[in-house]
Short mmCIF file of N, CA and C in Angstrom, two decimals:
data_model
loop_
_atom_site.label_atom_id
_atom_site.label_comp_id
_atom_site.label_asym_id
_atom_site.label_seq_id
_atom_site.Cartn_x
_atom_site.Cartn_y
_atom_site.Cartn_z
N UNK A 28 97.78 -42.90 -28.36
CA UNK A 28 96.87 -43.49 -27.42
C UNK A 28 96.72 -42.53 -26.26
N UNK A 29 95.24 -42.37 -25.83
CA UNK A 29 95.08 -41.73 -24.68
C UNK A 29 94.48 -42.02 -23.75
N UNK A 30 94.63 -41.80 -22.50
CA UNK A 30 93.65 -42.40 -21.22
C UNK A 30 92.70 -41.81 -21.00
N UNK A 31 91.62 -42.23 -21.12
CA UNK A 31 89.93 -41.21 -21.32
C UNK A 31 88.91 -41.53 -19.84
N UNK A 32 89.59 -42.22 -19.51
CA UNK A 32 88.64 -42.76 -17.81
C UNK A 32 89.20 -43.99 -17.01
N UNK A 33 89.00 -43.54 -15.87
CA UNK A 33 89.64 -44.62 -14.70
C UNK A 33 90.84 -43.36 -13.31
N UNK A 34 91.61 -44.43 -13.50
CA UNK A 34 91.97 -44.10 -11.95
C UNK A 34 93.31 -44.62 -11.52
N UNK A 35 94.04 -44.76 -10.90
CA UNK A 35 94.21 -43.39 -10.04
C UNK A 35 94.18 -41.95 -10.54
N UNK A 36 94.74 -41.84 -11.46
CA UNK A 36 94.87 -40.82 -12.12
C UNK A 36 94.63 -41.24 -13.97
N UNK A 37 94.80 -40.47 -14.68
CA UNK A 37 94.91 -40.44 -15.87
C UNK A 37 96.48 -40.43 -16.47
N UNK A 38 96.86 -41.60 -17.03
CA UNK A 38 98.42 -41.04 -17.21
C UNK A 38 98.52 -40.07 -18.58
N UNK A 39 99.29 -39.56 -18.60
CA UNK A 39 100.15 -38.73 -20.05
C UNK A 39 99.79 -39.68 -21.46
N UNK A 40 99.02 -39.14 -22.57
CA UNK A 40 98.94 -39.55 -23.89
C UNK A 40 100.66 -40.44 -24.51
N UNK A 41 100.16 -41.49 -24.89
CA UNK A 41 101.66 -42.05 -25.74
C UNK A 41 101.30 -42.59 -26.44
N UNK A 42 102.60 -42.21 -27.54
CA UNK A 42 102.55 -42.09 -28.93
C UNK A 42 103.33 -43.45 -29.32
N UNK A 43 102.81 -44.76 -30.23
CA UNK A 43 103.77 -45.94 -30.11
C UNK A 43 103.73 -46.31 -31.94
N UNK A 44 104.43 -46.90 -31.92
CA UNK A 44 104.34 -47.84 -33.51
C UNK A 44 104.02 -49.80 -33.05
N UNK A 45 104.11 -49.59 -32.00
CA UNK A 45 104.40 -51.28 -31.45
C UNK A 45 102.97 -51.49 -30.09
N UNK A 46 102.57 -52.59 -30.80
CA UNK A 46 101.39 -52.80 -29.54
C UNK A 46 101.97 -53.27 -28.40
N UNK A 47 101.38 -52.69 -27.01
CA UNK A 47 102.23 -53.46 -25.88
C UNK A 47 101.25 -53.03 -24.87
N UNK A 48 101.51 -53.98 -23.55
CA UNK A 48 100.72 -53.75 -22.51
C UNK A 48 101.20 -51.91 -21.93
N UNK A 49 100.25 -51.02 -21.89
CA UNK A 49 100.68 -49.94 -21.14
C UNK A 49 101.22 -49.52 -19.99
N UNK A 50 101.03 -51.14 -18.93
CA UNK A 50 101.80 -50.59 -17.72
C UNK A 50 103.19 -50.55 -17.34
N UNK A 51 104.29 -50.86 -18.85
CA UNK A 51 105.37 -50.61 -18.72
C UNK A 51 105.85 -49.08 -18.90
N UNK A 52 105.05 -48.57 -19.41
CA UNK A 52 104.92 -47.04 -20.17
C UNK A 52 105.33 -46.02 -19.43
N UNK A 53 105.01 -46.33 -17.36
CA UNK A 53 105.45 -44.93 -16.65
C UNK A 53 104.32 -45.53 -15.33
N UNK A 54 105.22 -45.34 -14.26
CA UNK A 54 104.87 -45.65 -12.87
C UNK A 54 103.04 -45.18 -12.88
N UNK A 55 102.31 -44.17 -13.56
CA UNK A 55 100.88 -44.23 -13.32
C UNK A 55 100.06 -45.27 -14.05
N UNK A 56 101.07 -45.55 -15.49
CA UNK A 56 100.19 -46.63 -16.71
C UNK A 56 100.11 -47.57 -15.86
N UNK A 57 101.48 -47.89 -14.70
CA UNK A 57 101.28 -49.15 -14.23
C UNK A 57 100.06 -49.34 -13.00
N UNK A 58 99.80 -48.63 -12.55
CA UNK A 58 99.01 -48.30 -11.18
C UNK A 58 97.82 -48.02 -12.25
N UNK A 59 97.43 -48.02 -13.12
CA UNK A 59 96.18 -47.22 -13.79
C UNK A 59 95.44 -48.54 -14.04
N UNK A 60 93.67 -48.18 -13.75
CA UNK A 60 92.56 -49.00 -14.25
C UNK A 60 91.48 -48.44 -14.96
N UNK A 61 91.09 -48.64 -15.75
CA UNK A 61 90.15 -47.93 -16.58
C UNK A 61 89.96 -48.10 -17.98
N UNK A 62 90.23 -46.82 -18.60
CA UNK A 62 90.04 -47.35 -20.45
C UNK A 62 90.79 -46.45 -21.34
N UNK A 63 91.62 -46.65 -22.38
CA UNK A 63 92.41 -45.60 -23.09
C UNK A 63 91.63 -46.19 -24.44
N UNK A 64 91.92 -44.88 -25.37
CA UNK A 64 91.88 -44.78 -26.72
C UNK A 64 92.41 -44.85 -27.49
N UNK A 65 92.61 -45.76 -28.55
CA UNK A 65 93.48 -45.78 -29.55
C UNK A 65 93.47 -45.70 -30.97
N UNK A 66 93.71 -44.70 -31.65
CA UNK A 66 93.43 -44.41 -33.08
C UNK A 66 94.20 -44.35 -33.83
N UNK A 67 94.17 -44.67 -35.23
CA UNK A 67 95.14 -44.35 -36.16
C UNK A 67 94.27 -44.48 -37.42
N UNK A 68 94.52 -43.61 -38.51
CA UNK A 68 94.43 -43.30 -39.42
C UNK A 68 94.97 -44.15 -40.69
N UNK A 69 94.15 -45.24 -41.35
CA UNK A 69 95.03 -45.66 -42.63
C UNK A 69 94.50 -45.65 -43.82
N UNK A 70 94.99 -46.32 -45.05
CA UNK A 70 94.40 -46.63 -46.19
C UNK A 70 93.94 -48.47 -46.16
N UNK A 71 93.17 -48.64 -47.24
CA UNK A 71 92.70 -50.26 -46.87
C UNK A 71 93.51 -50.33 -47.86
N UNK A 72 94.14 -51.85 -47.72
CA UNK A 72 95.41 -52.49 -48.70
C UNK A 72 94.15 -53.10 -50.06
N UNK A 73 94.99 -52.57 -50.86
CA UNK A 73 94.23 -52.90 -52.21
C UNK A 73 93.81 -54.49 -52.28
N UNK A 74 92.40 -54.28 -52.77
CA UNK A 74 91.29 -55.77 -53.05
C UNK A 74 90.43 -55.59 -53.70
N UNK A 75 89.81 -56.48 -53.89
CA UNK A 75 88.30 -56.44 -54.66
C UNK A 75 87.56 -57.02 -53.33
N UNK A 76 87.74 -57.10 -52.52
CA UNK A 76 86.83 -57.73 -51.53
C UNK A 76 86.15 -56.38 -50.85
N UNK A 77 84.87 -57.66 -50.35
CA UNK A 77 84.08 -56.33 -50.62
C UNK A 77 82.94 -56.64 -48.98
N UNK A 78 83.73 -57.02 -48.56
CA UNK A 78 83.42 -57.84 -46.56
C UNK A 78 84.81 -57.79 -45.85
N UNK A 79 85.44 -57.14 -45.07
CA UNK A 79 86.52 -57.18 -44.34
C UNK A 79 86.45 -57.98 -42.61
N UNK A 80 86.89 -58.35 -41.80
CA UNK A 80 87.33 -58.96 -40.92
C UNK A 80 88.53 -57.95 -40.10
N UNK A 81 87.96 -57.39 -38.85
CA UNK A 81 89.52 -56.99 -38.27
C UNK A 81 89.83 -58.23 -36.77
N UNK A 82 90.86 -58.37 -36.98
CA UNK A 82 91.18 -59.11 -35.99
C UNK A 82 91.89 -58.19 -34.71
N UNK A 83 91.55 -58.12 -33.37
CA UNK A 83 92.32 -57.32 -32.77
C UNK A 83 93.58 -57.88 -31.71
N UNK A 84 93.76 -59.02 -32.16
CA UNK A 84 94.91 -60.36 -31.68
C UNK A 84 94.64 -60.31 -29.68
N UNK A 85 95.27 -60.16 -28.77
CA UNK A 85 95.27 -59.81 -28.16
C UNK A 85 94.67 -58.57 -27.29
N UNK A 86 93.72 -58.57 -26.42
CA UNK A 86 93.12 -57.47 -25.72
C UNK A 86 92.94 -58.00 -24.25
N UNK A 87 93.66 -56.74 -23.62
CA UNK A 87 93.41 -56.82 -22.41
C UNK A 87 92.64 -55.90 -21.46
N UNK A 88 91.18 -56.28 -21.37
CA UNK A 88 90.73 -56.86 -21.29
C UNK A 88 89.33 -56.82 -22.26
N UNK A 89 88.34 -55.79 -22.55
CA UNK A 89 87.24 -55.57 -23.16
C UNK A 89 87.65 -54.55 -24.22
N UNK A 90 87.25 -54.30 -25.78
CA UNK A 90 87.49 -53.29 -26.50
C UNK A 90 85.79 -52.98 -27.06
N UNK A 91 85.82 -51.53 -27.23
CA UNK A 91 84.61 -51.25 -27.54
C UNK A 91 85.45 -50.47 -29.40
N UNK A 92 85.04 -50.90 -30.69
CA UNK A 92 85.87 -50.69 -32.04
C UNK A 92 84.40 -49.43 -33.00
N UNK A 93 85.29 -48.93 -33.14
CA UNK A 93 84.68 -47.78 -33.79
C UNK A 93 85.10 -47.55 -35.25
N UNK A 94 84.94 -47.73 -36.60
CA UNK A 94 85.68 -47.72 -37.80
C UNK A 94 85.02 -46.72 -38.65
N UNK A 95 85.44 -45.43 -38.90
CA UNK A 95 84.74 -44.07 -39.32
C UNK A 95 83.79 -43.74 -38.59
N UNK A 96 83.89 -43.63 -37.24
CA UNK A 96 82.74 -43.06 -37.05
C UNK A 96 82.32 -44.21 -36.30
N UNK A 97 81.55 -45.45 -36.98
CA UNK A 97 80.48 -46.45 -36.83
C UNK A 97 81.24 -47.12 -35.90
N UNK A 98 80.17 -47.55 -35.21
CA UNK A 98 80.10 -48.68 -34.24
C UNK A 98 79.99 -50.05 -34.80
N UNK A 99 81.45 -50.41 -34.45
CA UNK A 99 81.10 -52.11 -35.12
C UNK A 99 80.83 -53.04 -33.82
N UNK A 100 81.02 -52.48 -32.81
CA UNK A 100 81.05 -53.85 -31.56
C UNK A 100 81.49 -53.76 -30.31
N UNK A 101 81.21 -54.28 -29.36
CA UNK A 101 82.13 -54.68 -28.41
C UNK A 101 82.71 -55.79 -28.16
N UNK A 102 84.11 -55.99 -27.87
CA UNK A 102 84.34 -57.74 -27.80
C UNK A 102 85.19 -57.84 -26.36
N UNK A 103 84.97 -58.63 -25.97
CA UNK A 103 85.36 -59.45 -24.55
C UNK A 103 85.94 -60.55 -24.43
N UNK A 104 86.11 -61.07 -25.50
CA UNK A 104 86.74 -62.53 -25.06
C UNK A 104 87.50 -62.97 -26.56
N UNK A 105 88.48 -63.96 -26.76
CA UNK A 105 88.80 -64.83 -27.70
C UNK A 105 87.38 -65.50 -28.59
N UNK A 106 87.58 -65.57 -30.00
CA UNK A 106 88.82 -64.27 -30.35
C UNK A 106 87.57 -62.81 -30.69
N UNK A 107 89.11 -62.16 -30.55
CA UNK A 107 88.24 -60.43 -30.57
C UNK A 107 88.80 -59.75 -32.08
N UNK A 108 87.13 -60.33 -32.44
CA UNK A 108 87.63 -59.75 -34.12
C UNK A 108 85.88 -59.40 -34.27
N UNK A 109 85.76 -58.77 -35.50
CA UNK A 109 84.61 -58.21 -35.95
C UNK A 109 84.46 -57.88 -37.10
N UNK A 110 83.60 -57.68 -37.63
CA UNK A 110 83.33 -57.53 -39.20
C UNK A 110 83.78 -55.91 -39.26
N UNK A 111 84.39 -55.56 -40.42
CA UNK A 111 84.51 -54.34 -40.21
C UNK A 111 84.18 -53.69 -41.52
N UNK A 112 83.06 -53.38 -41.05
CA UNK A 112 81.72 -53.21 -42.31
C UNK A 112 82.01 -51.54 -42.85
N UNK A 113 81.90 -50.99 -43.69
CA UNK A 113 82.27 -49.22 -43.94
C UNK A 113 83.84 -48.97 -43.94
N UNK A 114 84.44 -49.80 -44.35
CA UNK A 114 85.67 -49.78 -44.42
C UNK A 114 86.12 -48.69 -46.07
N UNK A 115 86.72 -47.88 -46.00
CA UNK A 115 86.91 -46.95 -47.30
C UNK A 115 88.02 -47.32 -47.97
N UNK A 116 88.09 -47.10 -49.52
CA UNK A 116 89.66 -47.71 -49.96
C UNK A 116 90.59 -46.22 -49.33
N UNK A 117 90.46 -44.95 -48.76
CA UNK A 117 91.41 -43.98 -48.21
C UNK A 117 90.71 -43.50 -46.77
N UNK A 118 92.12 -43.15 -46.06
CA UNK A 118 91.31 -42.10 -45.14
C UNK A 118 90.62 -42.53 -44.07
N UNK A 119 90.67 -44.11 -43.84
CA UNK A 119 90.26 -44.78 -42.78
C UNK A 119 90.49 -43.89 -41.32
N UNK A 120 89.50 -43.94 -40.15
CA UNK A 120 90.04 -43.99 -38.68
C UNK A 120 89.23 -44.69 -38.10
N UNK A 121 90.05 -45.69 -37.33
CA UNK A 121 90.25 -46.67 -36.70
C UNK A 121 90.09 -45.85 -34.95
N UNK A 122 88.96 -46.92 -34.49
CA UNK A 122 89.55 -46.22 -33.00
C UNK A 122 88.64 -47.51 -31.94
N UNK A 123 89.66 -47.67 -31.09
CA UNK A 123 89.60 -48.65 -30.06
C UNK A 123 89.68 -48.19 -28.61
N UNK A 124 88.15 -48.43 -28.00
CA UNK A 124 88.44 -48.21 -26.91
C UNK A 124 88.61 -49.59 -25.82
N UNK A 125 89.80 -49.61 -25.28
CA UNK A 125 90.14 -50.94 -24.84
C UNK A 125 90.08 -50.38 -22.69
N UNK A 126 89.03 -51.11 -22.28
CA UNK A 126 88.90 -50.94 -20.86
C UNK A 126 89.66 -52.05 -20.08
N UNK A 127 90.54 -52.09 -18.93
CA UNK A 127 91.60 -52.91 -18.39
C UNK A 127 90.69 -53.56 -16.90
N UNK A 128 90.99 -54.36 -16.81
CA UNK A 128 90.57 -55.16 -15.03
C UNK A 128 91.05 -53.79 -14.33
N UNK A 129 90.30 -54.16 -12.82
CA UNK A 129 90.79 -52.82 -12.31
C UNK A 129 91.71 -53.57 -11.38
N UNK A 130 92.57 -54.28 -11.37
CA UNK A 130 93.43 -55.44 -10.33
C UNK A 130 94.73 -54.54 -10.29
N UNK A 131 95.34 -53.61 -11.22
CA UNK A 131 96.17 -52.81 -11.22
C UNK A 131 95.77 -51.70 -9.73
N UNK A 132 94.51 -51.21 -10.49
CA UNK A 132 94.26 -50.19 -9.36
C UNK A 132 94.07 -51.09 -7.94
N UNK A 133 93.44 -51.74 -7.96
CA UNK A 133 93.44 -52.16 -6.36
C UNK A 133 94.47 -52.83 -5.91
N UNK A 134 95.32 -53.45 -6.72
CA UNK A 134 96.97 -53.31 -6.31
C UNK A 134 97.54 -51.88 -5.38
N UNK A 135 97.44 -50.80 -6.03
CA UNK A 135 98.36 -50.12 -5.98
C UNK A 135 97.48 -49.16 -4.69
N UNK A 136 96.34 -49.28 -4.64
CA UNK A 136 95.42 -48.71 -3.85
C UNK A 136 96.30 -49.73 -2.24
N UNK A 137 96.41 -50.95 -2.10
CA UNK A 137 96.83 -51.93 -1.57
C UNK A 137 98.18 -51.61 -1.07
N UNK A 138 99.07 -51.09 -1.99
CA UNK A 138 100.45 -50.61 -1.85
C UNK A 138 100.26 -49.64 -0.85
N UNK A 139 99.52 -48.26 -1.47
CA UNK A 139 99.70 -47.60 -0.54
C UNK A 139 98.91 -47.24 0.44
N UNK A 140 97.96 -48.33 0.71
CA UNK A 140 97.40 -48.22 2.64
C UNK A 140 96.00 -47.48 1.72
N UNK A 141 95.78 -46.91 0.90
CA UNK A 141 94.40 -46.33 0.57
C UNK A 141 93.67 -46.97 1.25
N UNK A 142 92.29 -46.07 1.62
CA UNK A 142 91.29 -46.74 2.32
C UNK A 142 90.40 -47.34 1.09
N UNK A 143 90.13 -48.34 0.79
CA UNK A 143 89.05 -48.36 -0.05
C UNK A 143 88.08 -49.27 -0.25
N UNK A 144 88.42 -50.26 1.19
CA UNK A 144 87.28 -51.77 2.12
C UNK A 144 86.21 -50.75 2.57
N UNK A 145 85.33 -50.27 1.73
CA UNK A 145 84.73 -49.42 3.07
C UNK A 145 83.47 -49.82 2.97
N UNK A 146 83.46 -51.87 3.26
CA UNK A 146 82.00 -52.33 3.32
C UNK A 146 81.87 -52.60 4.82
N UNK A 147 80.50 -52.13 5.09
CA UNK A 147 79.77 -51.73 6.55
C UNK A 147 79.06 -53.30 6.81
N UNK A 148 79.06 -54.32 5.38
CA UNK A 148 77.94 -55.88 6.12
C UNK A 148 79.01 -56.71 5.98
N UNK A 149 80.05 -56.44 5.35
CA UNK A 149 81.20 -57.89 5.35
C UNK A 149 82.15 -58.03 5.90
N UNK A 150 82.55 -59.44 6.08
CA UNK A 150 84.22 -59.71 6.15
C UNK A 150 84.85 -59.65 5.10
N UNK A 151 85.47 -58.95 4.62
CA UNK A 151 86.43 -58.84 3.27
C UNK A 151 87.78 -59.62 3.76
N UNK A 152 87.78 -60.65 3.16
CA UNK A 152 89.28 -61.87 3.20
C UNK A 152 89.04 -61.96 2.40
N UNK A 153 90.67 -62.61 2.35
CA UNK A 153 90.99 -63.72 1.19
C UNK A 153 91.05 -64.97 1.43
N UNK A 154 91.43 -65.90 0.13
CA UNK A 154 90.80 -67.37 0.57
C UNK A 154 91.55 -68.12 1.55
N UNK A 155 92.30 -67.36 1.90
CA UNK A 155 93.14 -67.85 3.20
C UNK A 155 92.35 -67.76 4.70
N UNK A 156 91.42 -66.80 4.33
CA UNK A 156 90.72 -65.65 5.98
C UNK A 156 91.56 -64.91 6.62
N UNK A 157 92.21 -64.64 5.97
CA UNK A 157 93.14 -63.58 6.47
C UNK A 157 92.52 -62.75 5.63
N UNK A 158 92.68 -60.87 6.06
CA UNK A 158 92.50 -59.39 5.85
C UNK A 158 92.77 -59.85 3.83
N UNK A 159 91.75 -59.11 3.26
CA UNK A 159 91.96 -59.31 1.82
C UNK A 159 93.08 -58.18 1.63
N UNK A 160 94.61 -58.50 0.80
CA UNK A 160 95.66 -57.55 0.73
C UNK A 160 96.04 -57.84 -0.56
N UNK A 161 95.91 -57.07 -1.56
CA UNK A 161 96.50 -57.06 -3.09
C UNK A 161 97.94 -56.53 -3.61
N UNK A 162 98.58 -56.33 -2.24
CA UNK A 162 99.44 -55.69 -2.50
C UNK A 162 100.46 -56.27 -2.91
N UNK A 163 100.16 -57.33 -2.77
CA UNK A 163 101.62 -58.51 -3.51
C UNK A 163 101.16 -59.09 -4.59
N UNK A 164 100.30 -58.55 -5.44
CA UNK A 164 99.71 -59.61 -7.14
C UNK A 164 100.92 -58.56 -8.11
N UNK A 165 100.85 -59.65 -8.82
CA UNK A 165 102.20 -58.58 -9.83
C UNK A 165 101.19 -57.75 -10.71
N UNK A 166 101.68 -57.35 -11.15
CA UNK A 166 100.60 -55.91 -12.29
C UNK A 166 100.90 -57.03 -13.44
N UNK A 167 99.65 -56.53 -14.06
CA UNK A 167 98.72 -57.74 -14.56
C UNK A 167 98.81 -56.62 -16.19
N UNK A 168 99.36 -57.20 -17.83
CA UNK A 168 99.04 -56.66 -18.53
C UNK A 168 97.83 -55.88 -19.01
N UNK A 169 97.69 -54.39 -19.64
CA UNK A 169 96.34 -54.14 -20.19
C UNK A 169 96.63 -53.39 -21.19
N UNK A 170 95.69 -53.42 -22.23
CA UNK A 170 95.76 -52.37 -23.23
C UNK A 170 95.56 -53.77 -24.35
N UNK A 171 95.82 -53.02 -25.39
CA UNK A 171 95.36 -53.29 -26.92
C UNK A 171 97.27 -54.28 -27.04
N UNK A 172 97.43 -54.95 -27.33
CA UNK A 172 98.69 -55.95 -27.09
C UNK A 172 98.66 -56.56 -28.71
N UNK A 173 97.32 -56.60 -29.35
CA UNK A 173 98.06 -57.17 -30.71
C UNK A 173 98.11 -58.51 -30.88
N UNK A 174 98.55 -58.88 -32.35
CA UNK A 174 98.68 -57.91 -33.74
C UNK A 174 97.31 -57.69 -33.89
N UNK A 175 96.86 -56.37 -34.89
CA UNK A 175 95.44 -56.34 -35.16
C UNK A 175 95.93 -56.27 -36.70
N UNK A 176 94.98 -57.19 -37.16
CA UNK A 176 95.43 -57.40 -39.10
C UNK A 176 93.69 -57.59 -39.30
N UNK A 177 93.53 -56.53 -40.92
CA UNK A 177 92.65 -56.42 -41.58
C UNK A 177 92.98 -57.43 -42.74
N UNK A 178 91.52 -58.32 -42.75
CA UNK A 178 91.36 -59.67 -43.55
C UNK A 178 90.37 -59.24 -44.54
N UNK A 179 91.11 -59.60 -45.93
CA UNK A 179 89.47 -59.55 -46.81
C UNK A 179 88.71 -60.78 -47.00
N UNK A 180 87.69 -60.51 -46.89
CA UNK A 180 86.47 -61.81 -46.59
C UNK A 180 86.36 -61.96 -48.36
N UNK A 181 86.31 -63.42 -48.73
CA UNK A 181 86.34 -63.55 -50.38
C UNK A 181 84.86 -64.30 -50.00
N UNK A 182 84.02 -63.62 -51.31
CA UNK A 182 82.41 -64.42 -51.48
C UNK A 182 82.24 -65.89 -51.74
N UNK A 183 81.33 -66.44 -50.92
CA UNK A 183 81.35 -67.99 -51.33
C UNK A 183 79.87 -68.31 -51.78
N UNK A 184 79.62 -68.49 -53.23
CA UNK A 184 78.53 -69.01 -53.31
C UNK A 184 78.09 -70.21 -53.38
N UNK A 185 77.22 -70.70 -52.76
CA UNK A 185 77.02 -72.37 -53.32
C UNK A 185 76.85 -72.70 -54.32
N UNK A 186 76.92 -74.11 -54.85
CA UNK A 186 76.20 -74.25 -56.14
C UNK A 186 74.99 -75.52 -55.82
#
């Protein structure tokens, strides 16, 4: 998995077998808002089916799914699954781009005094009216979290 856009910085590429939120990964994953990439390479588990289903269990927050190449979708909400049409029996790549809330970054922007209220027509509070301060929200999971399982779709004809 790699971080392809956002902020504060870009953290360091990591390499996992286990889906998990990224901001346990290293003091920038946690401070980071934006979007990483995630790919892997497989074979499709032997079928005669001939319509697949990927489910991507958990996403935090938007994934944009790419399967050889093709564009199957973007998904945003429960549940985040999609047809996953061009699926090959070898040689599959799989690739997910999963974009996070930016509540991390303006956390950590918050932490450290960054300037970054820099509206000239408002009062920026919170629902208290007190000064809006993020610096006390806990870091909020993001990334691809799982399980993602490939379903074969079986034909139904009427009679």
């Amino acid at each position: 998995m790699k971080f392809i856009s956002g902020g504060p910085e870009l953290p360091e590429p990591h390499s996992t077998v286990r889906l998990e939120s990224w901001t346990g990964w290293s003091e920038a994953a946690g401070r980071f808002g934006g979007t990483a990439l995630y790919s892997i390479r497989f074979d499709a588990p032997p079928s005669k089916a001939t319509a697949w289903t990927l489910d991507l269990g958990d996403v935090r927050e938007s994934a944009r799914v790419r399967l050889n190449g093709r564009e199957l979708g973007t998904v945003f909400m429960r549940p985040f699954t999609l047809r996953a049409d061009g699926l090959k029996p070898r040689g599959n790549l799989l690739e997910v781009e999963v974009t996070s809330l930016a509540a991390n970054r303006i956390r950590d922007m918050d932490v450290r005094k960054a300037p970054w209220k820099i509206f000239h027509d408002i009062n920026f509070v919170g629902t208290d009216y007190k000064p809006f301060d993020a610096s006390k929200w806990p870091v909020r999971d993001s990334g691809l979290l799982g399980p993602v399982v490939l379903s074969a779709l079986e034909a139904f004809t009427p009679r």
